[in-house]
PDB file of C-alpha atoms in Angstrom:
ATOM      1  CA  UNK A  22      -3.716  42.643   6.507  1.00 48.00           C
ATOM      2  CA  UNK A  23      -7.271  42.062   7.755  1.00 44.00           C
ATOM      3  CA  UNK A  24      -8.554  41.899   4.167  1.00 45.00           C
ATOM      4  CA  UNK A  25      -5.823  39.396   3.273  1.00 42.00           C
ATOM      5  CA  UNK A  26      -6.749  37.142   6.193  1.00 47.00           C
ATOM      6  CA  UNK A  27     -10.401  37.423   5.191  1.00 44.00           C
ATOM      7  CA  UNK A  28      -9.588  36.351   1.617  1.00 52.00           C
ATOM      8  CA  UNK A  29      -7.576  33.368   2.820  1.00 54.00           C
ATOM      9  CA  UNK A  30     -10.444  32.414   5.134  1.00 62.00           C
ATOM     10  CA  UNK A  31     -12.950  32.571   2.287  1.00 68.00           C
ATOM     11  CA  UNK A  32     -10.726  30.446   0.040  1.00 64.00           C
ATOM     12  CA  UNK A  33     -10.233  27.872   2.811  1.00 69.00           C
ATOM     13  CA  UNK A  34     -13.956  27.723   3.445  1.00 75.00           C
ATOM     14  CA  UNK A  35     -14.731  27.242  -0.261  1.00 73.00           C
ATOM     15  CA  UNK A  36     -12.174  24.428  -0.449  1.00 73.00           C
ATOM     16  CA  UNK A  37     -13.747  22.696   2.531  1.00 75.00           C
ATOM     17  CA  UNK A  38     -17.207  22.946   0.980  1.00 78.00           C
ATOM     18  CA  UNK A  39     -16.001  21.575  -2.361  1.00 75.00           C
ATOM     19  CA  UNK A  40     -14.134  18.775  -0.564  1.00 76.00           C
ATOM     20  CA  UNK A  41     -17.236  17.692   1.357  1.00 80.00           C
ATOM     21  CA  UNK A  42     -19.281  17.819  -1.825  1.00 77.00           C
ATOM     22  CA  UNK A  43     -16.719  15.671  -3.671  1.00 78.00           C
ATOM     23  CA  UNK A  44     -16.601  13.113  -0.855  1.00 77.00           C
ATOM     24  CA  UNK A  45     -20.390  12.939  -0.707  1.00 81.00           C
ATOM     25  CA  UNK A  46     -20.544  12.364  -4.466  1.00 79.00           C
ATOM     26  CA  UNK A  47     -17.619   9.942  -4.956  1.00 78.00           C
ATOM     27  CA  UNK A  48     -16.946   8.423  -1.510  1.00 80.00           C
ATOM     28  CA  UNK A  49     -13.668   6.672  -0.662  1.00 84.00           C
ATOM     29  CA  UNK A  50     -11.474   6.258  -3.736  1.00 84.00           C
ATOM     30  CA  UNK A  51      -9.797   2.949  -4.642  1.00 87.00           C
ATOM     31  CA  UNK A  52      -6.044   2.556  -4.666  1.00 83.00           C
ATOM     32  CA  UNK A  53      -4.939   2.818  -7.461  1.00 88.00           C
ATOM     33  CA  UNK A  54      -7.309   5.198  -9.239  1.00 90.00           C
ATOM     34  CA  UNK A  55      -7.335   6.374 -12.859  1.00 92.00           C
ATOM     35  CA  UNK A  56      -8.358  10.022 -12.705  1.00 91.00           C
ATOM     36  CA  UNK A  57     -11.361  10.623 -14.996  1.00 90.00           C
ATOM     37  CA  UNK A  58     -12.000  13.949 -16.682  1.00 88.00           C
ATOM     38  CA  UNK A  59     -15.286  14.486 -14.837  1.00 88.00           C
ATOM     39  CA  UNK A  60     -13.407  14.562 -11.489  1.00 89.00           C
ATOM     40  CA  UNK A  61     -11.292  17.583 -12.520  1.00 91.00           C
ATOM     41  CA  UNK A  62     -12.358  21.099 -11.525  1.00 90.00           C
ATOM     42  CA  UNK A  63     -10.986  24.375 -12.913  1.00 92.00           C
ATOM     43  CA  UNK A  64     -11.136  27.954 -11.665  1.00 90.00           C
ATOM     44  CA  UNK A  65      -9.115  31.029 -12.683  1.00 92.00           C
ATOM     45  CA  UNK A  66      -6.062  31.680 -10.541  1.00 90.00           C
ATOM     46  CA  UNK A  67      -5.182  35.123  -9.195  1.00 90.00           C
ATOM     47  CA  UNK A  68      -3.080  35.700 -12.289  1.00 92.00           C
ATOM     48  CA  UNK A  69      -5.972  34.498 -14.449  1.00 93.00           C
ATOM     49  CA  UNK A  70      -8.375  37.000 -12.874  1.00 93.00           C
ATOM     50  CA  UNK A  71      -5.883  39.830 -13.457  1.00 94.00           C
ATOM     51  CA  UNK A  72      -5.431  38.624 -17.043  1.00 94.00           C
ATOM     52  CA  UNK A  73      -9.215  38.635 -17.590  1.00 94.00           C
ATOM     53  CA  UNK A  74      -9.444  42.184 -16.185  1.00 95.00           C
ATOM     54  CA  UNK A  75      -6.698  43.300 -18.554  1.00 94.00           C
ATOM     55  CA  UNK A  76      -8.503  41.735 -21.521  1.00 94.00           C
ATOM     56  CA  UNK A  77     -11.738  43.483 -20.529  1.00 94.00           C
ATOM     57  CA  UNK A  78      -9.950  46.848 -20.343  1.00 94.00           C
ATOM     58  CA  UNK A  79      -8.319  46.221 -23.728  1.00 93.00           C
ATOM     59  CA  UNK A  80     -11.689  45.330 -25.231  1.00 93.00           C
ATOM     60  CA  UNK A  81     -13.350  48.501 -23.883  1.00 93.00           C
ATOM     61  CA  UNK A  82     -10.498  50.649 -25.141  1.00 92.00           C
ATOM     62  CA  UNK A  83     -10.457  49.011 -28.571  1.00 90.00           C
ATOM     63  CA  UNK A  84     -14.248  49.443 -28.938  1.00 90.00           C
ATOM     64  CA  UNK A  85     -14.072  53.056 -27.783  1.00 89.00           C
ATOM     65  CA  UNK A  86     -11.410  53.980 -30.320  1.00 87.00           C
ATOM     66  CA  UNK A  87     -12.587  51.558 -33.030  1.00 84.00           C
ATOM     67  CA  UNK A  88      -9.106  50.043 -33.188  1.00 88.00           C
ATOM     68  CA  UNK A  89      -9.301  46.781 -35.108  1.00 90.00           C
ATOM     69  CA  UNK A  90      -5.694  45.853 -34.333  1.00 92.00           C
ATOM     70  CA  UNK A  91      -6.345  46.155 -30.590  1.00 90.00           C
ATOM     71  CA  UNK A  92      -9.548  44.118 -30.973  1.00 91.00           C
ATOM     72  CA  UNK A  93      -7.643  41.408 -32.836  1.00 93.00           C
ATOM     73  CA  UNK A  94      -4.974  41.276 -30.120  1.00 93.00           C
ATOM     74  CA  UNK A  95      -7.681  41.067 -27.418  1.00 93.00           C
ATOM     75  CA  UNK A  96      -9.404  38.140 -29.108  1.00 93.00           C
ATOM     76  CA  UNK A  97      -6.059  36.433 -29.732  1.00 94.00           C
ATOM     77  CA  UNK A  98      -5.120  36.656 -26.054  1.00 93.00           C
ATOM     78  CA  UNK A  99      -8.622  35.493 -25.058  1.00 93.00           C
ATOM     79  CA  UNK A 100      -8.348  32.423 -27.271  1.00 93.00           C
ATOM     80  CA  UNK A 101      -4.916  31.745 -25.765  1.00 93.00           C
ATOM     81  CA  UNK A 102      -6.505  31.745 -22.282  1.00 93.00           C
ATOM     82  CA  UNK A 103      -9.235  29.310 -23.388  1.00 93.00           C
ATOM     83  CA  UNK A 104      -6.602  27.019 -24.901  1.00 93.00           C
ATOM     84  CA  UNK A 105      -4.660  27.147 -21.618  1.00 93.00           C
ATOM     85  CA  UNK A 106      -7.811  26.068 -19.750  1.00 93.00           C
ATOM     86  CA  UNK A 107      -8.185  22.964 -21.956  1.00 93.00           C
ATOM     87  CA  UNK A 108      -4.504  22.110 -21.545  1.00 93.00           C
ATOM     88  CA  UNK A 109      -4.795  22.386 -17.752  1.00 93.00           C
ATOM     89  CA  UNK A 110      -7.643  19.867 -17.823  1.00 93.00           C
ATOM     90  CA  UNK A 111      -5.726  17.507 -20.134  1.00 93.00           C
ATOM     91  CA  UNK A 112      -2.683  17.761 -17.874  1.00 93.00           C
ATOM     92  CA  UNK A 113      -4.551  15.844 -15.137  1.00 93.00           C
ATOM     93  CA  UNK A 114      -6.968  13.673 -17.074  1.00 92.00           C
ATOM     94  CA  UNK A 115      -6.031   9.993 -17.206  1.00 91.00           C
ATOM     95  CA  UNK A 116      -3.338  10.047 -14.522  1.00 93.00           C
ATOM     96  CA  UNK A 117      -3.055   6.903 -12.395  1.00 93.00           C
ATOM     97  CA  UNK A 118      -2.877   7.770  -8.701  1.00 93.00           C
ATOM     98  CA  UNK A 119      -1.550   5.182  -6.258  1.00 92.00           C
ATOM     99  CA  UNK A 120      -0.055   5.188  -2.768  1.00 88.00           C
ATOM    100  CA  UNK A 121       3.656   4.548  -2.192  1.00 87.00           C
ATOM    101  CA  UNK A 122       5.478   3.386   0.945  1.00 86.00           C
ATOM    102  CA  UNK A 123       5.289   5.769   3.921  1.00 87.00           C
ATOM    103  CA  UNK A 124       7.962   5.112   6.522  1.00 90.00           C
ATOM    104  CA  UNK A 125       6.885   4.992  10.188  1.00 93.00           C
ATOM    105  CA  UNK A 126       7.771   7.951  12.422  1.00 93.00           C
ATOM    106  CA  UNK A 127       7.815   8.705  16.140  1.00 94.00           C
ATOM    107  CA  UNK A 128       5.112  10.765  17.835  1.00 92.00           C
ATOM    108  CA  UNK A 129       5.955  14.457  17.649  1.00 90.00           C
ATOM    109  CA  UNK A 130       7.729  14.108  14.301  1.00 92.00           C
ATOM    110  CA  UNK A 131       6.414  14.858  10.825  1.00 92.00           C
ATOM    111  CA  UNK A 132       4.907  11.966   8.860  1.00 93.00           C
ATOM    112  CA  UNK A 133       5.751  11.782   5.167  1.00 92.00           C
ATOM    113  CA  UNK A 134       3.145  10.268   2.889  1.00 92.00           C
ATOM    114  CA  UNK A 135       4.301   9.268  -0.585  1.00 92.00           C
ATOM    115  CA  UNK A 136       1.897   9.394  -3.522  1.00 93.00           C
ATOM    116  CA  UNK A 137       2.805   8.170  -6.999  1.00 93.00           C
ATOM    117  CA  UNK A 138       1.380   9.597 -10.221  1.00 93.00           C
ATOM    118  CA  UNK A 139       1.779   7.431 -13.310  1.00 93.00           C
ATOM    119  CA  UNK A 140       1.487   8.892 -16.789  1.00 93.00           C
ATOM    120  CA  UNK A 141       0.520   6.318 -19.427  1.00 91.00           C
ATOM    121  CA  UNK A 142       0.005   8.940 -22.155  1.00 90.00           C
ATOM    122  CA  UNK A 143       2.585   9.599 -24.899  1.00 90.00           C
ATOM    123  CA  UNK A 144       2.839  13.240 -23.757  1.00 89.00           C
ATOM    124  CA  UNK A 145       4.535  14.547 -20.624  1.00 92.00           C
ATOM    125  CA  UNK A 146       2.542  16.098 -17.768  1.00 93.00           C
ATOM    126  CA  UNK A 147       3.970  19.378 -16.453  1.00 93.00           C
ATOM    127  CA  UNK A 148       3.931  21.177 -13.093  1.00 92.00           C
ATOM    128  CA  UNK A 149       1.997  18.545 -11.182  1.00 94.00           C
ATOM    129  CA  UNK A 150       1.806  18.703  -7.411  1.00 93.00           C
ATOM    130  CA  UNK A 151      -0.038  17.111  -4.508  1.00 93.00           C
ATOM    131  CA  UNK A 152      -1.483  19.244  -1.696  1.00 90.00           C
ATOM    132  CA  UNK A 153      -3.495  19.059   1.526  1.00 87.00           C
ATOM    133  CA  UNK A 154      -4.322  21.359   4.433  1.00 84.00           C
ATOM    134  CA  UNK A 155      -0.744  21.182   5.752  1.00 84.00           C
ATOM    135  CA  UNK A 156       1.069  22.168   2.562  1.00 84.00           C
ATOM    136  CA  UNK A 157       1.960  20.908  -0.875  1.00 87.00           C
ATOM    137  CA  UNK A 158       4.750  18.957  -2.513  1.00 90.00           C
ATOM    138  CA  UNK A 159       7.198  20.637  -4.923  1.00 91.00           C
ATOM    139  CA  UNK A 160       5.889  20.587  -8.516  1.00 92.00           C
ATOM    140  CA  UNK A 161       7.258  17.850 -10.771  1.00 91.00           C
ATOM    141  CA  UNK A 162       7.246  17.018 -14.462  1.00 93.00           C
ATOM    142  CA  UNK A 163       6.091  13.459 -15.125  1.00 93.00           C
ATOM    143  CA  UNK A 164       7.503  12.236 -18.449  1.00 93.00           C
ATOM    144  CA  UNK A 165       5.552  10.269 -21.035  1.00 91.00           C
ATOM    145  CA  UNK A 166       4.982   6.680 -19.860  1.00 91.00           C
ATOM    146  CA  UNK A 167       6.763   7.683 -16.657  1.00 92.00           C
ATOM    147  CA  UNK A 168       6.127   7.988 -12.949  1.00 92.00           C
ATOM    148  CA  UNK A 169       6.579  10.678 -10.332  1.00 92.00           C
ATOM    149  CA  UNK A 170       6.511  10.284  -6.543  1.00 93.00           C
ATOM    150  CA  UNK A 171       5.332  13.190  -4.394  1.00 93.00           C
ATOM    151  CA  UNK A 172       5.864  13.651  -0.664  1.00 91.00           C
ATOM    152  CA  UNK A 173       3.166  15.161   1.540  1.00 91.00           C
ATOM    153  CA  UNK A 174       4.095  16.092   5.104  1.00 91.00           C
ATOM    154  CA  UNK A 175       1.677  15.941   8.009  1.00 91.00           C
ATOM    155  CA  UNK A 176       2.201  16.420  11.784  1.00 92.00           C
ATOM    156  CA  UNK A 177       2.100  13.215  13.845  1.00 92.00           C
ATOM    157  CA  UNK A 178       1.202  14.361  17.371  1.00 91.00           C
ATOM    158  CA  UNK A 179       0.329  10.956  18.873  1.00 92.00           C
ATOM    159  CA  UNK A 180       1.044   7.267  18.400  1.00 92.00           C
ATOM    160  CA  UNK A 181      -1.159   4.943  16.376  1.00 91.00           C
ATOM    161  CA  UNK A 182      -2.272   5.020  12.764  1.00 92.00           C
ATOM    162  CA  UNK A 183      -2.172   8.493  11.228  1.00 92.00           C
ATOM    163  CA  UNK A 184      -4.655   8.807   8.359  1.00 90.00           C
ATOM    164  CA  UNK A 185      -4.310  11.025   5.321  1.00 88.00           C
ATOM    165  CA  UNK A 186      -7.967  10.916   4.352  1.00 84.00           C
ATOM    166  CA  UNK A 187      -7.848  13.737   1.790  1.00 88.00           C
ATOM    167  CA  UNK A 188      -5.441  15.272  -0.702  1.00 91.00           C
ATOM    168  CA  UNK A 189      -5.596  17.112  -4.002  1.00 91.00           C
ATOM    169  CA  UNK A 190      -3.853  16.627  -7.353  1.00 93.00           C
ATOM    170  CA  UNK A 191      -3.154  20.164  -8.615  1.00 93.00           C
ATOM    171  CA  UNK A 192      -1.693  21.839 -11.689  1.00 93.00           C
ATOM    172  CA  UNK A 193      -1.472  25.414 -13.010  1.00 93.00           C
ATOM    173  CA  UNK A 194       0.118  24.482 -16.299  1.00 89.00           C
ATOM    174  CA  UNK A 195       0.289  26.249 -18.690  1.00 90.00           C
ATOM    175  CA  UNK A 196       0.909  29.940 -17.922  1.00 90.00           C
ATOM    176  CA  UNK A 197      -0.595  29.765 -14.415  1.00 90.00           C
ATOM    177  CA  UNK A 198      -3.909  31.297 -15.565  1.00 93.00           C
ATOM    178  CA  UNK A 199      -6.087  28.466 -14.235  1.00 93.00           C
ATOM    179  CA  UNK A 200      -5.939  26.131 -11.252  1.00 92.00           C
ATOM    180  CA  UNK A 201      -7.064  22.607 -12.127  1.00 93.00           C
ATOM    181  CA  UNK A 202      -7.430  20.104  -9.304  1.00 92.00           C
ATOM    182  CA  UNK A 203      -9.176  16.950  -8.160  1.00 91.00           C
ATOM    183  CA  UNK A 204     -10.188  15.899  -4.628  1.00 90.00           C
ATOM    184  CA  UNK A 205      -9.147  12.376  -3.633  1.00 90.00           C
ATOM    185  CA  UNK A 206     -10.041  10.369  -0.508  1.00 89.00           C
ATOM    186  CA  UNK A 207      -7.873   7.233  -0.341  1.00 87.00           C
ATOM    187  CA  UNK A 208      -7.559   6.724   3.441  1.00 84.00           C
ATOM    188  CA  UNK A 209      -3.772   6.404   3.400  1.00 89.00           C
ATOM    189  CA  UNK A 210      -2.171   5.587   6.765  1.00 90.00           C
ATOM    190  CA  UNK A 211       1.231   5.881   8.417  1.00 92.00           C
ATOM    191  CA  UNK A 212       2.327   4.080  11.596  1.00 93.00           C
ATOM    192  CA  UNK A 213       3.345   6.468  14.391  1.00 95.00           C
ATOM    193  CA  UNK A 214       5.559   4.942  17.101  1.00 95.00           C
ATOM    194  CA  UNK A 215       5.425   6.139  20.727  1.00 94.00           C
ATOM    195  CA  UNK A 216       7.970   8.859  21.410  1.00 93.00           C
ATOM    196  CA  UNK A 217      10.898   7.304  23.368  1.00 92.00           C
ATOM    197  CA  UNK A 218      11.200   8.631  26.892  1.00 90.00           C
ATOM    198  CA  UNK A 219      14.441  10.360  28.008  1.00 89.00           C
ATOM    199  CA  UNK A 220      17.287   8.064  28.988  1.00 82.00           C
ATOM    200  CA  UNK A 221      17.509   7.268  32.665  1.00 76.00           C
ATOM    201  CA  UNK A 222      15.777   4.036  33.613  1.00 74.00           C
ATOM    202  CA  UNK A 223      18.090   1.082  32.962  1.00 72.00           C
ATOM    203  CA  UNK A 224      16.858  -1.807  30.855  1.00 69.00           C
ATOM    204  CA  UNK A 225      16.359  -5.105  32.736  1.00 68.00           C
ATOM    205  CA  UNK A 226      18.976  -7.681  31.577  1.00 63.00           C
ATOM    206  CA  UNK A 227      17.911 -11.335  31.419  1.00 55.00           C
ATOM    207  CA  UNK A 228      20.091 -14.302  30.484  1.00 49.00           C
ATOM    208  CA  UNK A 229      18.151 -16.383  28.019  1.00 47.00           C
ATOM    209  CA  UNK A 230      18.452 -18.673  25.028  1.00 46.00           C
ATOM    210  CA  UNK A 231      17.116 -16.579  22.159  1.00 42.00           C
ATOM    211  CA  UNK A 232      16.680 -19.493  19.795  1.00 46.00           C
ATOM    212  CA  UNK A 233      18.595 -17.828  17.020  1.00 46.00           C
ATOM    213  CA  UNK A 234      19.244 -14.193  17.923  1.00 47.00           C
ATOM    214  CA  UNK A 235      22.806 -13.178  18.606  1.00 46.00           C
ATOM    215  CA  UNK A 236      24.740 -10.072  19.459  1.00 45.00           C
ATOM    216  CA  UNK A 237      27.717  -8.893  17.462  1.00 42.00           C
ATOM    217  CA  UNK A 238      30.328 -10.848  19.448  1.00 45.00           C
ATOM    218  CA  UNK A 239      29.170 -14.394  18.665  1.00 44.00           C
ATOM    219  CA  UNK A 240      28.242 -16.663  15.849  1.00 44.00           C
ATOM    220  CA  UNK A 241      28.834 -16.651  12.123  1.00 45.00           C
ATOM    221  CA  UNK A 242      25.982 -18.942  11.146  1.00 52.00           C
ATOM    222  CA  UNK A 243      23.496 -16.604   9.447  1.00 61.00           C
ATOM    223  CA  UNK A 244      23.520 -12.921   8.531  1.00 65.00           C
ATOM    224  CA  UNK A 245      20.835 -11.040  10.503  1.00 64.00           C
ATOM    225  CA  UNK A 246      21.355  -7.380   9.614  1.00 70.00           C
ATOM    226  CA  UNK A 247      23.576  -4.450  10.529  1.00 73.00           C
ATOM    227  CA  UNK A 248      23.864  -1.787  13.202  1.00 69.00           C
ATOM    228  CA  UNK A 249      25.878   1.452  13.457  1.00 73.00           C
ATOM    229  CA  UNK A 250      29.584   1.083  14.267  1.00 69.00           C
ATOM    230  CA  UNK A 251      30.698   1.641  17.871  1.00 62.00           C
ATOM    231  CA  UNK A 252      34.283   2.177  19.049  1.00 60.00           C
ATOM    232  CA  UNK A 253      35.847  -1.174  19.933  1.00 53.00           C
ATOM    233  CA  UNK A 254      33.971  -3.208  17.312  1.00 59.00           C
ATOM    234  CA  UNK A 255      36.069  -5.707  15.381  1.00 61.00           C
ATOM    235  CA  UNK A 256      37.134  -4.485  11.894  1.00 67.00           C
ATOM    236  CA  UNK A 257      36.236  -7.962  10.583  1.00 66.00           C
ATOM    237  CA  UNK A 258      32.562  -7.243  11.341  1.00 70.00           C
ATOM    238  CA  UNK A 259      32.437  -3.945   9.401  1.00 77.00           C
ATOM    239  CA  UNK A 260      30.193  -3.930   6.308  1.00 79.00           C
ATOM    240  CA  UNK A 261      32.782  -2.517   3.936  1.00 76.00           C
ATOM    241  CA  UNK A 262      30.560  -2.810   0.857  1.00 79.00           C
ATOM    242  CA  UNK A 263      27.904  -0.614   2.474  1.00 77.00           C
ATOM    243  CA  UNK A 264      30.635   1.840   3.497  1.00 75.00           C
ATOM    244  CA  UNK A 265      31.890   1.962  -0.107  1.00 77.00           C
ATOM    245  CA  UNK A 266      28.338   2.863  -1.206  1.00 78.00           C
ATOM    246  CA  UNK A 267      28.496   5.850   1.205  1.00 75.00           C
ATOM    247  CA  UNK A 268      25.844   4.332   3.504  1.00 74.00           C
ATOM    248  CA  UNK A 269      27.890   4.949   6.636  1.00 76.00           C
ATOM    249  CA  UNK A 270      29.985   2.711   8.850  1.00 77.00           C
ATOM    250  CA  UNK A 271      27.974  -0.310  10.019  1.00 76.00           C
ATOM    251  CA  UNK A 272      28.744  -3.638  11.698  1.00 72.00           C
ATOM    252  CA  UNK A 273      27.360  -6.989  10.516  1.00 74.00           C
ATOM    253  CA  UNK A 274      25.199  -9.032  12.886  1.00 68.00           C
ATOM    254  CA  UNK A 275      24.878 -12.819  12.718  1.00 63.00           C
ATOM    255  CA  UNK A 276      22.384 -15.326  14.106  1.00 58.00           C
ATOM    256  CA  UNK A 277      23.424 -17.887  16.742  1.00 50.00           C
ATOM    257  CA  UNK A 278      22.129 -19.328  20.007  1.00 44.00           C
ATOM    258  CA  UNK A 279      22.402 -18.973  23.784  1.00 43.00           C
ATOM    259  CA  UNK A 280      23.189 -15.278  24.161  1.00 48.00           C
ATOM    260  CA  UNK A 281      22.382 -12.532  26.624  1.00 55.00           C
ATOM    261  CA  UNK A 282      19.061 -10.917  25.814  1.00 70.00           C
ATOM    262  CA  UNK A 283      16.785  -8.273  27.311  1.00 78.00           C
ATOM    263  CA  UNK A 284      13.135  -8.949  28.006  1.00 86.00           C
ATOM    264  CA  UNK A 285      11.172  -5.702  27.957  1.00 88.00           C
ATOM    265  CA  UNK A 286       8.112  -6.573  30.009  1.00 87.00           C
ATOM    266  CA  UNK A 287       5.019  -4.402  30.350  1.00 88.00           C
ATOM    267  CA  UNK A 288       4.480  -5.602  33.911  1.00 87.00           C
ATOM    268  CA  UNK A 289       7.922  -4.391  35.046  1.00 86.00           C
ATOM    269  CA  UNK A 290       6.725  -0.801  34.604  1.00 85.00           C
ATOM    270  CA  UNK A 291       3.706  -1.100  36.880  1.00 83.00           C
ATOM    271  CA  UNK A 292       2.685   2.173  38.484  1.00 82.00           C
ATOM    272  CA  UNK A 293       3.251   4.178  35.296  1.00 87.00           C
ATOM    273  CA  UNK A 294       0.542   5.375  32.927  1.00 90.00           C
ATOM    274  CA  UNK A 295      -0.088   3.552  29.657  1.00 90.00           C
ATOM    275  CA  UNK A 296       1.635   6.147  27.487  1.00 92.00           C
ATOM    276  CA  UNK A 297       4.575   6.427  29.888  1.00 92.00           C
ATOM    277  CA  UNK A 298       5.056   2.641  29.792  1.00 91.00           C
ATOM    278  CA  UNK A 299       4.975   2.624  25.985  1.00 92.00           C
ATOM    279  CA  UNK A 300       7.480   5.478  25.812  1.00 93.00           C
ATOM    280  CA  UNK A 301       9.856   3.699  28.172  1.00 92.00           C
ATOM    281  CA  UNK A 302       9.586   0.445  26.216  1.00 93.00           C
ATOM    282  CA  UNK A 303      10.289   2.377  23.020  1.00 93.00           C
ATOM    283  CA  UNK A 304      13.401   3.883  24.637  1.00 92.00           C
ATOM    284  CA  UNK A 305      14.714   0.443  25.656  1.00 91.00           C
ATOM    285  CA  UNK A 306      14.045  -0.936  22.178  1.00 91.00           C
ATOM    286  CA  UNK A 307      15.860   1.935  20.481  1.00 91.00           C
ATOM    287  CA  UNK A 308      18.883   1.670  22.785  1.00 88.00           C
ATOM    288  CA  UNK A 309      19.117  -2.105  22.413  1.00 87.00           C
ATOM    289  CA  UNK A 310      18.809  -1.904  18.643  1.00 87.00           C
ATOM    290  CA  UNK A 311      21.470   0.822  18.390  1.00 85.00           C
ATOM    291  CA  UNK A 312      23.891  -1.323  20.396  1.00 81.00           C
ATOM    292  CA  UNK A 313      23.094  -4.548  18.509  1.00 80.00           C
ATOM    293  CA  UNK A 314      21.703  -6.371  21.572  1.00 81.00           C
ATOM    294  CA  UNK A 315      18.953  -8.975  21.319  1.00 83.00           C
ATOM    295  CA  UNK A 316      15.665  -8.210  23.047  1.00 87.00           C
ATOM    296  CA  UNK A 317      12.168  -9.592  23.523  1.00 88.00           C
ATOM    297  CA  UNK A 318       8.931  -7.727  24.161  1.00 90.00           C
ATOM    298  CA  UNK A 319       6.080  -8.741  26.450  1.00 90.00           C
ATOM    299  CA  UNK A 320       2.756  -6.930  26.303  1.00 90.00           C
ATOM    300  CA  UNK A 321      -0.648  -7.975  27.599  1.00 89.00           C
ATOM    301  CA  UNK A 322      -1.917 -10.641  25.166  1.00 85.00           C
ATOM    302  CA  UNK A 323       1.224 -10.371  23.016  1.00 89.00           C
ATOM    303  CA  UNK A 324       4.743 -11.738  23.351  1.00 89.00           C
ATOM    304  CA  UNK A 325       7.439 -11.225  20.712  1.00 88.00           C
ATOM    305  CA  UNK A 326      10.446 -13.572  21.092  1.00 87.00           C
ATOM    306  CA  UNK A 327      13.969 -12.221  21.345  1.00 82.00           C
ATOM    307  CA  UNK A 328      15.719 -11.322  18.126  1.00 83.00           C
ATOM    308  CA  UNK A 329      17.807  -8.600  16.517  1.00 81.00           C
ATOM    309  CA  UNK A 330      17.804  -6.545  13.338  1.00 83.00           C
ATOM    310  CA  UNK A 331      15.686  -3.785  11.770  1.00 87.00           C
ATOM    311  CA  UNK A 332      12.713  -6.048  11.011  1.00 88.00           C
ATOM    312  CA  UNK A 333      12.502  -7.094  14.685  1.00 89.00           C
ATOM    313  CA  UNK A 334      12.756  -3.463  15.818  1.00 91.00           C
ATOM    314  CA  UNK A 335       9.980  -2.443  13.431  1.00 92.00           C
ATOM    315  CA  UNK A 336       7.750  -5.302  14.587  1.00 93.00           C
ATOM    316  CA  UNK A 337       8.149  -4.367  18.258  1.00 93.00           C
ATOM    317  CA  UNK A 338       7.674  -0.629  17.748  1.00 94.00           C
ATOM    318  CA  UNK A 339       4.608  -1.274  15.590  1.00 94.00           C
ATOM    319  CA  UNK A 340       3.145  -3.392  18.384  1.00 94.00           C
ATOM    320  CA  UNK A 341       3.669  -0.459  20.763  1.00 93.00           C
ATOM    321  CA  UNK A 342       2.134   1.994  18.294  1.00 93.00           C
ATOM    322  CA  UNK A 343      -1.028  -0.090  17.845  1.00 92.00           C
ATOM    323  CA  UNK A 344      -1.344  -1.181  21.477  1.00 90.00           C
ATOM    324  CA  UNK A 345      -4.808  -0.802  22.964  1.00 87.00           C
ATOM    325  CA  UNK A 346      -5.048  -1.076  26.771  1.00 79.00           C
TER     326      UNK A 346
END
């Protein structure tokens, strides 16, 4: 067990050294990036080392007994390994690497970064994966002139912008004898919202003219989004088309005027720490959004007018995530 931990430690240290060397040589990579052949590195895998040891033993035995058939088989298997090394390099060369949309998460959850690999070659690319220090995505086959999207998970312990500053494109195809990879530094980011505080403190209600926002009980002027169904909602408001697409039972929201709205004000929570205030505001926003109620947000140097819908929720939570006292 101690030897195993030592081996893992050595491998991790070598990867860190090679990563720093790659960053020093190439710097921050553009998005998108066409992966050149000179950026691809290859080493034998554990299976490849065992295979090489077997070939060496076969060669010694064949030489000792002057067995030409055994020598021929040894050279044949050796040439197969060299061919596999070239195919592993070709499997990565020329791929187009670009970032895909990464949905925001709450602090304490796991952020999911999406990375797309585009194959413009007439041949498919096999057993591709994306990895970082926190794990790797399941291997995928990217067809000829096709595209594959990989998901990398990363802990999000605190609010703000979470950066994925390094990841690797990896393959062991074919046969798993060699590990071919390339270090990339694209500075991908994911927005991390403050973690909502436990329910308890009631939201302050304010009667106001929202200038267009409306709860679910008024107005049919303009469609403004949907919210989850609650018992007592009118069947006429149910989004039956979304329900038929197996997206769950939701209620349509429409825009109107002169409705009851909440104003979530930073100053109302005086006496609390910065992070506690942000968590409480996030709780009020989540509760109001789930119930389809209009709300506004007031922060120092920023005021977001009252509205409803997922875009408004995202705008307010993003403002909380990026807030600097």
